Tab-separated table of C-alpha atoms and ligand atoms in Angstrom:
chain	number	residue	atom	x	y	z
A	918	UNK	CA	0.000	0.000	0.000
A	919	UNK	CA	1.410	3.428	-0.879
A	920	UNK	CA	1.715	6.001	1.885
A	921	UNK	CA	-0.869	8.761	1.482
A	922	UNK	CA	0.761	12.082	2.302
A	923	UNK	CA	-0.641	15.599	2.124
A	924	UNK	CA	1.714	17.835	0.165
A	925	UNK	CA	1.644	21.604	0.692
A	926	UNK	CA	4.205	22.991	-1.776
A	927	UNK	CA	3.829	26.532	-0.350
A	928	UNK	CA	5.013	29.602	-2.252
A	929	UNK	CA	8.271	31.480	-2.934
A	930	UNK	CA	10.975	28.792	-3.008
A	931	UNK	CA	8.471	26.281	-1.544
A	932	UNK	CA	7.476	24.527	-4.799
A	933	UNK	CA	11.136	24.198	-5.895
A	934	UNK	CA	12.420	22.719	-2.643
A	935	UNK	CA	9.428	20.426	-2.023
A	936	UNK	CA	9.649	19.115	-5.631
A	937	UNK	CA	13.280	18.184	-4.937
A	938	UNK	CA	12.331	16.442	-1.666
A	939	UNK	CA	9.437	14.531	-3.258
A	940	UNK	CA	11.697	13.226	-6.063
A	941	UNK	CA	14.289	12.093	-3.510
A	942	UNK	CA	11.757	10.429	-1.213
A	943	UNK	CA	10.295	8.567	-4.198
A	944	UNK	CA	13.772	7.457	-5.280
A	945	UNK	CA	14.062	5.453	-2.030
A	946	UNK	CA	11.766	2.907	-3.693
A	947	UNK	CA	8.848	3.444	-1.290
A	948	UNK	CA	5.459	4.202	-2.842
A	949	UNK	CA	3.595	7.417	-2.093
A	950	UNK	CA	0.298	8.988	-3.088
A	951	UNK	CA	0.576	12.752	-2.695
A	952	UNK	CA	-2.538	14.847	-2.082
A	953	UNK	CA	-1.326	18.304	-3.101
A	954	UNK	CA	-2.932	21.591	-1.954
A	955	UNK	CA	-2.069	25.254	-2.078
A	956	UNK	CA	-2.252	27.433	1.022
A	957	UNK	CA	-1.958	31.166	1.645
A	958	UNK	CA	-2.377	33.897	-0.968
A	959	UNK	CA	-2.388	31.465	-3.908
A	960	UNK	CA	-5.094	29.338	-2.309
A	961	UNK	CA	-7.178	32.451	-1.669
A	962	UNK	CA	-7.205	33.318	-5.369
A	963	UNK	CA	-8.521	29.883	-6.224
A	964	UNK	CA	-10.746	28.881	-3.261
A	965	UNK	CA	-11.385	32.209	-1.456
A	966	UNK	CA	-9.907	30.561	1.623
A	967	UNK	CA	-6.328	30.830	2.896
A	968	UNK	CA	-6.447	27.241	4.100
A	969	UNK	CA	-8.866	25.354	1.830
A	970	UNK	CA	-11.160	22.923	3.603
A	971	UNK	CA	-9.952	20.208	1.198
A	972	UNK	CA	-6.455	20.641	2.663
A	973	UNK	CA	-7.759	20.298	6.229
A	974	UNK	CA	-9.736	17.194	5.284
A	975	UNK	CA	-6.690	15.706	3.594
A	976	UNK	CA	-4.482	16.118	6.705
A	977	UNK	CA	-7.292	14.678	8.854
A	978	UNK	CA	-7.271	11.648	6.537
A	979	UNK	CA	-3.530	11.157	5.964
A	980	UNK	CA	-2.309	12.387	9.390
A	981	UNK	CA	1.018	13.324	7.738
A	982	UNK	CA	1.986	16.333	5.612
A	983	UNK	CA	5.143	17.546	3.922
A	984	UNK	CA	5.058	21.299	3.614
A	985	UNK	CA	6.956	24.091	1.883
A	986	UNK	CA	7.133	27.588	3.368
A	987	UNK	CA	4.162	29.928	2.998
A	988	UNK	CA	4.620	33.710	2.919
A	989	UNK	CA	3.001	35.742	5.702
A	990	UNK	CA	2.525	39.433	4.905
A	991	UNK	CA	4.441	41.748	7.264
A	992	UNK	CA	2.563	44.322	9.377
A	993	UNK	CA	-0.917	43.586	7.939
A	994	UNK	CA	-2.851	41.210	5.719
A	995	UNK	CA	-3.827	37.669	6.646
A	996	UNK	CA	-2.486	35.822	9.706
A	997	UNK	CA	0.204	33.173	9.396
A	998	UNK	CA	-0.949	29.982	7.677
A	999	UNK	CA	1.823	28.122	9.479
A	1000	UNK	CA	0.628	29.199	12.920
A	1001	UNK	CA	-2.983	28.430	11.921
A	1002	UNK	CA	-2.129	24.886	10.764
A	1003	UNK	CA	-0.164	24.184	13.944
A	1004	UNK	CA	-3.124	25.330	16.041
A	1005	UNK	CA	-5.766	23.587	13.928
A	1006	UNK	CA	-4.088	20.176	14.315
A	1007	UNK	CA	-2.756	20.897	17.807
A	1008	UNK	CA	0.815	20.276	16.631
A	1009	UNK	CA	2.159	21.295	20.000
A	1010	UNK	CA	5.799	20.229	19.614
A	1011	UNK	CA	8.115	21.803	17.066
A	1012	UNK	CA	11.147	19.529	16.959
A	1013	UNK	CA	14.221	21.067	15.324
A	1014	UNK	CA	17.449	19.066	15.275
A	1015	UNK	CA	20.569	21.102	14.495
A	1016	UNK	CA	23.456	19.035	13.155
A	1017	UNK	CA	26.278	19.511	10.662
A	1018	UNK	CA	26.648	17.843	7.298
A	1019	UNK	CA	30.218	17.055	6.219
A	1020	UNK	CA	32.399	19.678	4.545
A	1021	UNK	CA	30.122	22.658	5.050
A	1022	UNK	CA	32.374	25.423	6.298
A	1023	UNK	CA	31.030	26.479	9.708
A	1024	UNK	CA	32.478	28.011	12.843
A	1025	UNK	CA	31.777	24.872	14.874
A	1026	UNK	CA	32.084	21.258	13.690
A	1027	UNK	CA	29.931	18.425	15.057
A	1028	UNK	CA	27.159	20.515	16.532
A	1029	UNK	CA	24.352	18.311	17.802
A	1030	UNK	CA	21.558	20.277	19.436
A	1031	UNK	CA	17.820	19.853	19.572
A	1032	UNK	CA	15.422	22.744	19.878
A	1033	UNK	CA	12.005	21.870	21.218
A	1034	UNK	CA	9.696	24.803	20.617
A	1035	UNK	CA	6.189	25.075	22.064
A	1036	UNK	CA	4.090	25.583	18.975
A	1037	UNK	CA	0.615	26.715	19.943
A	1038	UNK	CA	0.728	29.741	22.247
A	1039	UNK	CA	2.870	32.602	23.669
A	1040	UNK	CA	2.785	35.780	21.543
A	1041	UNK	CA	1.777	33.650	18.529
A	1042	UNK	CA	-1.741	33.469	19.911
A	1043	UNK	CA	-2.366	36.436	17.599
A	1044	UNK	CA	-4.337	38.310	20.265
A	1045	UNK	CA	-3.527	41.911	19.453
A	1046	UNK	CA	-5.617	45.037	19.592
A	1047	UNK	CA	-5.339	48.790	19.587
A	1048	UNK	CA	-6.081	50.081	23.078
A	1049	UNK	CA	-6.222	53.726	21.980
A	1050	UNK	CA	-4.667	55.265	18.861
A	1051	UNK	CA	-0.909	54.941	19.192
A	1052	UNK	CA	-1.049	52.149	21.803
A	1053	UNK	CA	-1.409	48.472	20.961
A	1054	UNK	CA	-1.488	45.418	23.154
A	1055	UNK	CA	-0.292	41.950	22.205
A	1056	UNK	CA	-1.150	39.141	24.595
A	1057	UNK	CA	1.337	36.461	25.546
A	1058	UNK	CA	-0.581	33.345	26.544
A	1059	UNK	CA	1.215	30.699	28.591
A	1060	UNK	CA	-0.760	27.807	30.046
A	1061	UNK	CA	0.148	25.100	32.511
A	1062	UNK	CA	-1.234	22.473	30.130
A	1063	UNK	CA	0.871	23.461	27.103
A	1064	UNK	CA	4.020	24.151	29.157
A	1065	UNK	CA	3.819	20.774	30.925
A	1066	UNK	CA	3.127	18.988	27.642
A	1067	UNK	CA	6.146	20.497	25.850
A	1068	UNK	CA	8.467	19.889	28.819
A	1069	UNK	CA	7.314	16.237	28.910
A	1070	UNK	CA	7.986	15.940	25.186
A	1071	UNK	CA	11.556	17.230	25.663
A	1072	UNK	CA	12.318	14.944	28.607
A	1073	UNK	CA	10.711	11.885	27.039
A	1074	UNK	CA	12.743	12.457	23.876
A	1075	UNK	CA	15.887	12.754	26.036
A	1076	UNK	CA	15.089	9.508	27.857
A	1077	UNK	CA	14.274	7.536	24.702
A	1078	UNK	CA	17.314	8.772	22.820
A	1079	UNK	CA	19.932	8.750	25.562
A	1080	UNK	CA	20.321	12.546	25.617
A	1081	UNK	CA	21.810	13.909	28.815
A	1082	UNK	CA	20.625	17.465	29.425
A	1083	UNK	CA	17.527	19.627	29.044
A	1084	UNK	CA	17.759	23.410	29.399
A	1085	UNK	CA	14.547	25.408	29.842
A	1086	UNK	CA	15.009	28.812	28.177
A	1087	UNK	CA	13.043	31.707	29.666
A	1088	UNK	CA	12.783	35.367	30.622
A	1089	UNK	CA	11.144	34.805	33.987
A	1090	UNK	CA	13.248	37.555	35.560
A	1091	UNK	CA	11.028	40.029	33.679
A	1092	UNK	CA	7.927	38.024	32.728
A	1093	UNK	CA	7.530	36.630	36.213
A	1094	UNK	CA	4.030	35.239	35.767
A	1095	UNK	CA	4.069	33.863	32.200
A	1096	UNK	CA	7.647	32.584	31.946
A	1097	UNK	CA	7.501	31.851	35.668
A	1098	UNK	CA	4.660	29.405	35.001
A	1099	UNK	CA	6.584	27.864	32.097
A	1100	UNK	CA	9.562	27.266	34.390
A	1101	UNK	CA	7.461	25.827	37.219
A	1102	UNK	CA	5.982	23.296	34.787
A	1103	UNK	CA	9.436	22.363	33.412
A	1104	UNK	CA	10.803	21.918	36.967
A	1105	UNK	CA	7.877	19.661	37.898
A	1106	UNK	CA	8.355	17.482	34.840
A	1107	UNK	CA	12.128	17.330	35.428
A	1108	UNK	CA	11.511	15.592	38.787
A	1109	UNK	CA	10.244	12.507	36.924
A	1110	UNK	CA	13.453	12.244	34.861
A	1111	UNK	CA	16.294	12.068	37.396
A	1112	UNK	CA	18.692	10.612	34.807
A	1113	UNK	CA	18.435	13.799	32.686
A	1114	UNK	CA	20.235	16.901	33.968
A	1115	UNK	CA	17.900	19.889	34.137
A	1116	UNK	CA	19.087	23.501	33.903
A	1117	UNK	CA	17.603	26.931	33.190
A	1118	UNK	CA	19.062	29.801	31.158
A	1119	UNK	CA	17.665	33.263	30.499
A	1120	UNK	CA	17.025	33.717	26.782
A	1121	UNK	CA	19.358	36.671	26.126
A	1122	UNK	CA	22.213	34.929	27.933
A	1123	UNK	CA	21.393	31.785	25.941
A	1124	UNK	CA	22.056	33.633	22.662
A	1125	UNK	CA	25.499	34.675	23.897
A	1126	UNK	CA	26.265	31.245	25.397
A	1127	UNK	CA	25.278	29.522	22.161
A	1128	UNK	CA	27.572	31.688	20.062
A	1129	UNK	CA	30.452	31.245	22.550
A	1130	UNK	CA	30.059	27.498	23.053
A	1131	UNK	CA	27.151	25.582	21.480
A	1132	UNK	CA	28.526	22.275	22.841
A	1133	UNK	CA	27.339	23.102	26.362
A	1134	UNK	CA	23.738	22.449	25.231
A	1135	UNK	CA	21.944	19.238	24.362
A	1136	UNK	CA	18.153	19.795	24.281
A	1137	UNK	CA	16.699	23.290	24.678
A	1138	UNK	CA	13.001	23.624	25.444
A	1139	UNK	CA	11.238	26.971	25.195
A	1140	UNK	CA	8.079	28.877	24.354
A	1141	UNK	CA	7.121	29.772	20.811
A	1142	UNK	CA	8.813	33.131	20.121
A	1143	UNK	CA	12.146	32.249	21.739
A	1144	UNK	CA	12.114	28.983	19.761
A	1145	UNK	CA	11.554	30.816	16.497
A	1146	UNK	CA	14.461	33.203	17.067
A	1147	UNK	CA	16.911	30.719	18.569
A	1148	UNK	CA	16.299	28.238	15.729
A	1149	UNK	CA	17.531	30.764	13.169
A	1150	UNK	CA	20.545	31.567	15.344
A	1151	UNK	CA	21.391	27.862	15.586
A	1152	UNK	CA	20.918	27.387	11.829
A	1153	UNK	CA	24.021	29.533	11.426
A	1154	UNK	CA	26.060	26.821	13.221
A	1155	UNK	CA	25.363	24.293	10.489
A	1156	UNK	CA	25.565	26.337	7.290
A	1157	UNK	CA	22.429	28.487	7.416
A	1158	UNK	CA	18.711	28.206	6.909
A	1159	UNK	CA	19.119	25.803	4.009
A	1160	UNK	CA	20.040	23.016	6.451
A	1161	UNK	CA	17.621	22.897	9.370
A	1162	UNK	CA	14.568	20.611	9.256
A	1163	UNK	CA	11.583	20.514	11.544
A	1164	UNK	CA	8.707	18.312	12.588
A	1165	UNK	CA	5.473	19.790	13.939
A	1166	UNK	CA	4.098	16.977	16.054
A	1167	UNK	CA	0.696	16.451	17.674
A	1168	UNK	CA	-1.208	13.502	19.102
A	1169	UNK	CA	-2.844	12.641	15.772
A	1170	UNK	CA	-1.079	14.486	12.947
A	1171	UNK	CA	2.382	15.664	11.967
A	1172	UNK	CA	3.568	18.290	9.495
A	1173	UNK	CA	7.177	18.251	8.309
A	1174	UNK	CA	8.748	21.426	6.954
A	1175	UNK	CA	12.019	23.338	6.760
A	1176	UNK	CA	12.716	25.987	9.369
A	1177	UNK	CA	13.310	28.603	6.659
A	1178	UNK	CA	10.715	30.829	5.017
A	1179	UNK	CA	9.686	31.424	1.416
A	1180	UNK	CA	12.905	33.384	0.599
A	1181	UNK	CA	11.293	35.796	-1.893
A	1182	UNK	CA	14.767	37.148	-2.812
A	1183	UNK	CA	15.697	33.890	-4.568
A	1184	UNK	CA	12.266	32.427	-5.411
A	1185	UNK	CA	11.675	30.921	-8.837
A	1186	UNK	CA	15.361	31.054	-9.782
A	1187	UNK	CA	16.358	27.443	-9.067
A	1188	UNK	CA	18.845	28.796	-6.484
A	1189	UNK	CA	17.411	27.522	-3.208
A	1190	UNK	CA	19.124	24.815	-1.218
A	1191	UNK	CA	16.552	22.019	-0.738
A	1192	UNK	CA	18.570	20.271	2.015
A	1193	UNK	CA	16.387	21.528	4.883
A	1194	UNK	CA	13.189	20.183	3.354
A	1195	UNK	CA	14.955	16.958	2.325
A	1196	UNK	CA	16.030	16.530	5.953
A	1197	UNK	CA	12.431	17.284	6.999
A	1198	UNK	CA	11.345	14.474	4.674
A	1199	UNK	CA	13.890	12.263	6.473
A	1200	UNK	CA	12.131	13.099	9.757
A	1201	UNK	CA	8.851	12.180	8.051
A	1202	UNK	CA	10.248	8.779	7.017
A	1203	UNK	CA	11.451	8.210	10.592
A	1204	UNK	CA	7.935	9.092	11.812
A	1205	UNK	CA	6.528	6.506	9.371
A	1206	UNK	CA	8.996	3.904	10.692
A	1207	UNK	CA	10.895	3.776	7.372
A	1208	UNK	CA	14.370	3.861	8.878
A	1209	UNK	CA	16.089	2.172	5.946
A	1210	UNK	CA	14.749	4.749	3.478
A	1211	UNK	CA	15.732	7.518	5.886
A	1212	UNK	CA	19.286	6.145	6.080
A	1213	UNK	CA	19.494	5.953	2.282
A	1214	UNK	CA	18.761	9.677	1.996
A	1215	UNK	CA	21.085	10.556	4.873
A	1216	UNK	CA	23.989	8.665	3.291
A	1217	UNK	CA	23.325	10.116	-0.157
A	1218	UNK	CA	23.184	13.687	1.204
A	1219	UNK	CA	26.445	13.131	3.090
A	1220	UNK	CA	28.102	11.825	-0.055
A	1221	UNK	CA	26.990	14.838	-2.112
A	1222	UNK	CA	28.385	17.188	0.527
A	1223	UNK	CA	31.569	15.142	0.900
A	1224	UNK	CA	32.338	15.164	-2.837
A	1225	UNK	CA	31.388	18.877	-3.027
A	1226	UNK	CA	30.703	18.617	-6.755
A	1227	UNK	CA	27.101	19.753	-6.851
A	1228	UNK	CA	26.547	22.260	-4.076
A	1229	UNK	CA	24.063	25.118	-4.136
A	1230	UNK	CA	25.035	28.762	-4.119
A	1231	UNK	CA	24.428	29.411	-0.392
A	1232	UNK	CA	27.383	27.119	0.393
A	1233	UNK	CA	29.688	28.302	-2.358
A	1234	UNK	CA	28.583	25.998	-5.197
A	1235	UNK	CA	26.873	26.733	-8.489
A	1236	UNK	CA	24.348	23.880	-8.767
A	1237	UNK	CA	20.662	24.693	-9.039
A	1238	UNK	CA	17.985	23.226	-6.758
A	1239	UNK	CA	17.038	20.558	-9.307
A	1240	UNK	CA	20.645	19.638	-10.154
A	1241	UNK	CA	21.368	19.210	-6.447
A	1242	UNK	CA	18.372	16.855	-6.188
A	1243	UNK	CA	19.641	14.928	-9.258
A	1244	UNK	CA	22.987	14.363	-7.567
A	1245	UNK	CA	21.368	13.126	-4.314
A	1246	UNK	CA	19.282	10.663	-6.355
A	1247	UNK	CA	22.389	9.561	-8.266
A	1248	UNK	CA	24.246	8.992	-4.970
A	1249	UNK	CA	21.303	6.928	-3.713
A	1250	UNK	CA	21.278	4.828	-6.870
A	1251	UNK	CA	24.991	4.153	-6.414
A	1252	UNK	CA	24.037	2.789	-3.005
A	1253	UNK	CA	26.365	5.011	-1.038
B	2661	LIG	P1	13.570	33.311	4.898
B	2661	LIG	O1	13.924	32.104	5.686
B	2661	LIG	O2	12.582	33.128	3.799
B	2661	LIG	O3	14.909	33.943	4.266
B	2661	LIG	C1	15.973	34.474	5.047
B	2661	LIG	C2	17.282	34.459	4.208
B	2661	LIG	O4	17.718	33.106	4.087
B	2661	LIG	C3	17.076	34.964	2.789
B	2661	LIG	O5	18.235	35.663	2.395
B	2661	LIG	C4	16.919	33.713	1.951
B	2661	LIG	O6	17.338	33.846	0.606
B	2661	LIG	C5	17.812	32.723	2.719
B	2661	LIG	N1	17.287	31.344	2.585
B	2661	LIG	C6	16.177	30.834	3.198
B	2661	LIG	N2	15.983	29.576	2.832
B	2661	LIG	C7	16.983	29.269	1.976
B	2661	LIG	C8	17.315	28.085	1.237
B	2661	LIG	N3	16.577	26.967	1.325
B	2661	LIG	N4	18.393	28.125	0.425
B	2661	LIG	C9	19.154	29.227	0.327
B	2661	LIG	N5	18.892	30.378	1.016
B	2661	LIG	C10	17.806	30.389	1.823
B	2661	LIG	O7	13.061	34.400	5.943
B	2661	LIG	P2	12.284	35.771	5.721
B	2661	LIG	O8	12.831	36.503	4.552
B	2661	LIG	O9	12.313	36.379	7.057
B	2661	LIG	O10	10.783	35.349	5.433
B	2661	LIG	C11	10.180	35.314	4.145
B	2661	LIG	C12	8.739	34.862	4.277
B	2661	LIG	O11	8.676	33.503	4.735
B	2661	LIG	C13	7.912	35.682	5.308
B	2661	LIG	O12	6.652	35.926	4.739
B	2661	LIG	C14	7.780	34.750	6.490
B	2661	LIG	O13	6.623	34.987	7.226
B	2661	LIG	C15	7.739	33.397	5.789
B	2661	LIG	N6	8.132	32.285	6.667
B	2661	LIG	C16	7.457	31.118	6.512
B	2661	LIG	C17	7.808	30.016	7.263
B	2661	LIG	C18	7.044	28.751	7.068
B	2661	LIG	O14	6.246	28.654	6.146
B	2661	LIG	N7	7.237	27.741	7.908
B	2661	LIG	C19	8.913	30.063	8.230
B	2661	LIG	C20	9.623	31.318	8.256
B	2661	LIG	C21	9.211	32.396	7.506
């Protein structure tokens, strides 16, 4: 039976990078049936909905989606499709592993960090209003339920995967109630995992500590906004935004996507590095239990980076998105 997967190509560089990932996933030999839907501005033109109901129904049916980035207008316009999808399917855990591929010039070799970002609340609740002209209020929502759930996710992942340390990242010195609650929940959960070292760092200090010495961290768990910002910072350790995958995980559904956005500056030019979405597809295969197929892609990607023949422009090469995908498929066919 083929796997039924919802495909959301997205916009900007989304269609280019997801096309590359789909070709590579299919080259593993597994069979897939893709149910493809637009979202965001393009979907609105066609369906008069930013998230068509057909897309929602598809994810409810398949439980798994591979997604490209979707543009969110800045300072006005419609709300983020990404945030809406995460809320709709209660994809509470945003799992973002940060690790190097061979031969990418970076300041730090062998980085191996995991960012666990709470995905459904904080300032991303979208509760903003104008109090009086010239004064706006944006509400940061932190709940015991969501904070406990994300801390449990981080500790359970640590236990299952032999990871040693979990840091809760916060700003409870200033946001005493909201981040204070987040920390209390993390501390409570930590008590049930005595084999995992628990520590707390304030978010601004964390940025400095990461840049000075990323090896001091193992798993970092945090609320939504800090997770968004710190993920981009950590992407710089491993070659940039073209390299970091993510899994948005809930009880019933999962959406896999790159950490990066729609990169309008390079969209439609066959310049984007598809590695981040390919690595997101690897996470999807792991989620489906297809470890052999995942390993095939991992080995092929490593070979392409080791030989350095077909690299994309962001890492000093001249290959296009599709050529890069060709070379990963070729490496897979050679069984490396
Ligand atoms: P961005 O991640 O799209 O781009 C930042 C910089 O990184 C740009 O210079 C871009 O060219 C480069 N870059 C990103 N991905 C790359 C890749 N795969 N290969 C080579 N270079 C790459 O961030 P930006 O410009 O802040 O956001 C653009 C749009 O994307 C916004 O509308 C934002 O809301 C949206 N966005 C969507 C996300 C999603 O759908 N999950 C996540 C982040 C942003």
